[in-house]
Short mmCIF file of C-alpha atoms in Angstrom, two decimals:
data_model
loop_
_atom_site.label_atom_id
_atom_site.label_comp_id
_atom_site.label_asym_id
_atom_site.label_seq_id
_atom_site.Cartn_x
_atom_site.Cartn_y
_atom_site.Cartn_z
CA MET A 1 182.72 -59.07 -66.86
CA ARG A 2 185.68 -59.02 -64.48
CA ARG A 3 188.59 -61.45 -64.69
CA LEU A 4 188.50 -64.19 -62.04
CA PHE A 5 191.35 -64.57 -59.61
CA PRO A 6 193.15 -67.93 -59.86
CA ASP A 7 191.53 -69.30 -56.69
CA GLU A 8 188.05 -68.20 -57.87
CA ALA A 9 188.59 -69.84 -61.27
CA GLU A 10 189.69 -73.10 -59.69
CA ALA A 11 186.71 -73.03 -57.28
CA LEU A 12 184.40 -72.75 -60.29
CA GLY A 13 186.18 -75.64 -61.97
CA ARG A 14 187.87 -73.42 -64.55
CA PRO A 15 191.65 -73.43 -64.97
CA SER A 16 193.42 -70.23 -64.05
CA ARG A 17 195.35 -68.40 -66.80
CA LYS A 18 198.60 -69.66 -65.24
CA ALA A 19 197.36 -73.27 -65.18
CA ALA A 20 196.03 -72.99 -68.75
CA THR A 21 199.32 -71.56 -69.98
CA ALA A 22 201.29 -74.30 -68.22
CA ALA A 23 199.03 -76.94 -69.79
CA GLY A 24 199.67 -75.50 -73.25
CA PRO A 25 197.51 -73.78 -75.85
CA VAL A 26 195.50 -76.87 -76.78
CA ALA A 27 194.24 -77.41 -73.24
CA GLU A 28 192.52 -74.03 -73.00
CA HIS A 29 188.84 -74.27 -73.95
CA THR A 30 185.71 -72.27 -73.40
CA GLU A 31 182.02 -72.98 -73.73
CA VAL A 32 180.35 -71.69 -76.86
CA ALA A 33 178.19 -68.73 -75.82
CA GLY A 34 174.48 -69.45 -76.06
CA HIS A 35 174.94 -73.17 -76.65
CA SER A 36 174.92 -75.94 -74.11
CA GLY A 37 177.41 -78.76 -74.27
CA GLY A 38 179.60 -77.20 -76.96
CA GLU A 39 183.23 -76.42 -76.23
CA MET A 40 185.93 -75.02 -78.42
CA ARG A 41 189.40 -73.68 -77.87
CA ALA A 42 189.63 -70.25 -76.31
CA PHE A 43 189.49 -67.43 -78.86
CA ARG A 44 192.94 -66.22 -77.85
CA ARG A 45 194.28 -69.68 -78.72
CA SER A 46 192.77 -69.74 -82.22
CA LEU A 47 195.70 -70.38 -84.56
CA PRO A 48 194.35 -68.14 -87.36
CA MET A 49 193.84 -65.32 -84.84
CA ALA A 50 197.32 -65.77 -83.34
CA LEU A 51 198.88 -65.69 -86.80
CA LEU A 52 196.80 -62.65 -87.77
CA LYS A 53 197.74 -60.83 -84.57
CA ALA A 54 201.44 -61.50 -85.20
CA ARG A 55 201.09 -60.43 -88.84
CA GLU A 56 199.43 -57.18 -87.80
CA ALA A 57 202.20 -56.48 -85.25
CA VAL A 58 204.83 -57.00 -87.96
CA MET A 59 203.00 -55.11 -90.70
CA ALA A 60 202.45 -52.13 -88.41
CA ARG A 61 206.18 -51.52 -88.83
CA PHE A 62 206.07 -51.68 -92.64
CA ARG A 63 202.74 -50.01 -93.54
CA PRO A 64 203.87 -46.42 -93.01
CA LEU A 65 206.89 -47.05 -95.23
CA LEU A 66 204.73 -48.49 -98.01
CA HIS A 67 202.19 -45.67 -97.70
CA GLU A 68 204.99 -43.12 -98.11
CA HIS A 69 205.53 -44.62 -101.56
CA ASP A 70 201.82 -45.00 -102.34
CA LEU A 71 201.98 -48.81 -102.27
CA THR A 72 199.63 -51.30 -100.66
CA GLU A 73 200.93 -54.39 -98.90
CA GLN A 74 199.70 -56.53 -101.79
CA GLN A 75 201.36 -54.33 -104.41
CA TRP A 76 204.62 -54.57 -102.49
CA ARG A 77 204.31 -58.38 -102.31
CA VAL A 78 203.85 -58.52 -106.08
CA LEU A 79 206.85 -56.26 -106.74
CA ARG A 80 209.01 -58.26 -104.32
CA ALA A 81 207.93 -61.54 -105.95
CA LEU A 82 208.79 -60.15 -109.39
CA THR A 83 212.37 -59.55 -108.25
CA THR A 84 212.87 -63.30 -107.78
CA ALA A 85 212.54 -64.28 -111.46
CA ASP A 86 212.78 -62.70 -114.88
CA GLU A 87 209.04 -63.08 -115.46
CA PHE A 88 205.95 -64.87 -114.15
CA ARG A 89 202.68 -66.07 -115.52
CA ALA A 90 199.78 -64.53 -113.60
CA GLY A 91 198.75 -67.81 -111.92
CA GLU A 92 202.25 -68.49 -110.64
CA LEU A 93 202.60 -64.87 -109.45
CA ALA A 94 199.30 -65.19 -107.58
CA ARG A 95 200.52 -68.37 -105.93
CA VAL A 96 203.95 -67.11 -104.83
CA SER A 97 202.53 -63.81 -103.55
CA SER A 98 199.47 -65.41 -101.86
CA ILE A 99 197.02 -63.18 -103.69
CA SER A 100 193.79 -64.28 -105.35
CA MET A 101 193.61 -64.01 -109.14
CA PRO A 102 190.84 -61.34 -109.12
CA SER A 103 192.84 -59.20 -106.68
CA LEU A 104 196.04 -59.77 -108.64
CA SER A 105 194.35 -58.58 -111.83
CA ARG A 106 193.46 -55.25 -110.17
CA ILE A 107 196.94 -54.93 -108.64
CA LEU A 108 198.62 -55.60 -111.99
CA ARG A 109 196.53 -52.94 -113.72
CA THR A 110 197.54 -50.38 -111.10
CA LEU A 111 201.23 -51.30 -111.14
CA GLU A 112 201.23 -51.31 -114.95
CA LYS A 113 199.67 -47.82 -115.07
CA ARG A 114 202.40 -46.62 -112.70
CA GLY A 115 205.06 -48.14 -114.97
CA LEU A 116 206.35 -50.49 -112.26
CA ILE A 117 205.56 -53.70 -114.15
CA GLN A 118 205.00 -54.76 -117.75
CA ARG A 119 203.05 -57.51 -119.40
CA GLY A 120 204.27 -59.38 -122.43
CA ILE A 121 202.91 -62.21 -124.54
CA GLU A 122 204.34 -65.68 -124.07
CA ASP A 123 205.80 -67.08 -127.29
CA LYS A 124 204.31 -70.57 -126.89
CA ASP A 125 200.85 -69.48 -125.68
CA LEU A 126 199.56 -66.17 -127.00
CA ARG A 127 196.76 -66.21 -124.42
CA ALA A 128 199.21 -66.19 -121.51
CA ALA A 129 200.76 -62.95 -120.33
CA GLN A 130 204.25 -62.87 -118.91
CA ILE A 131 204.63 -60.30 -116.13
CA SER A 132 207.94 -58.70 -115.24
CA ILE A 133 209.18 -55.80 -113.18
CA THR A 134 210.36 -52.68 -115.05
CA ALA A 135 213.43 -50.54 -114.39
CA SER A 136 211.11 -48.13 -112.54
CA GLY A 137 209.83 -51.01 -110.45
CA ARG A 138 213.40 -52.05 -109.60
CA ASP A 139 214.17 -48.40 -108.68
CA MET A 140 211.15 -48.44 -106.33
CA ILE A 141 212.43 -51.65 -104.69
CA ALA A 142 215.93 -50.14 -104.35
CA LEU A 143 214.45 -47.00 -102.78
CA ILE A 144 212.39 -48.90 -100.20
CA ALA A 145 214.78 -51.83 -99.48
CA PRO A 146 217.13 -50.06 -97.02
CA HIS A 147 214.19 -48.77 -94.97
CA SER A 148 212.57 -52.20 -95.08
CA GLU A 149 215.80 -53.82 -93.86
CA ARG A 150 215.89 -51.35 -90.97
CA ARG A 151 212.39 -52.55 -89.97
CA TYR A 152 213.65 -56.14 -90.13
CA ALA A 153 216.60 -55.19 -87.93
CA GLU A 154 214.20 -53.67 -85.38
CA ILE A 155 212.08 -56.83 -85.38
CA THR A 156 215.18 -59.01 -85.01
CA ALA A 157 216.44 -56.89 -82.10
CA ALA A 158 213.05 -57.06 -80.37
CA PHE A 159 212.46 -60.77 -80.87
CA GLY A 160 215.98 -62.20 -81.19
CA ALA A 161 217.77 -63.54 -84.26
CA GLU A 162 217.70 -67.16 -83.12
CA ARG A 163 214.02 -67.06 -82.15
CA LEU A 164 213.19 -65.40 -85.48
CA ALA A 165 215.08 -68.09 -87.38
CA THR A 166 213.20 -70.74 -85.38
CA LEU A 167 209.91 -68.99 -86.14
CA TYR A 168 210.64 -68.96 -89.90
CA GLY A 169 211.43 -72.67 -89.71
CA LEU A 170 208.28 -73.49 -87.76
CA LEU A 171 206.07 -71.47 -90.09
CA ASP A 172 207.59 -73.16 -93.14
CA GLU A 173 207.10 -76.56 -91.54
CA LEU A 174 203.50 -75.77 -90.63
CA ALA A 175 202.74 -74.71 -94.20
CA ASP A 176 204.50 -77.79 -95.61
CA ARG A 177 202.68 -80.20 -93.30
CA LEU A 178 199.26 -78.70 -93.84
CA GLY A 179 199.81 -78.49 -97.59
CA ASP A 180 197.97 -76.44 -100.13
CA PRO A 181 194.20 -76.49 -99.49
CA ASP A 182 193.65 -76.01 -103.23
CA ASP A 183 195.62 -79.18 -104.02
CA SER A 184 192.78 -81.51 -104.92
CA ASP A 185 194.71 -84.78 -104.95
CA GLY A 186 196.64 -84.02 -101.75
CA ASP A 187 199.78 -85.76 -103.02
CA GLU A 188 203.10 -84.55 -101.73
CA GLU A 189 205.88 -83.78 -104.16
#
């Protein structure tokens, strides 16, 4: 199906791309294929898809670096999270790294076999494991960090430092305002 010219779109009662963009992302809607009367926002204005597209554009710069060191994105997130505290319980590590518990269990087994993390028993609760990064894990971080920072510098140069700072702020605000979907009582702290 060919793209309509602005005058054709307006003649059919559809906003042109320029008009839709000027009206903002919320104003752009499309009919649901195969259903009469149902409208929803245009696919290209789906917030989850926009975030995913941006994430993929960013991660495309980091994936080759991680693959050079035989690490997945999730394994890297876990190692990076472990550098922020002496140790974590598994549930807290899953939360801060945005990884499900079943996936985290597999990741921890792999990282432990590679000697990048270690699990210890918590003194107060023998059922709870405390997870920490090993010296080898810190060496891996130190090896990758300068290359990672170069990727960040490229992203900053392409997007702009001020715009990137604004984006971080907006993303943090969006997450704060929407809250944790797993928070059953919905209370704010």
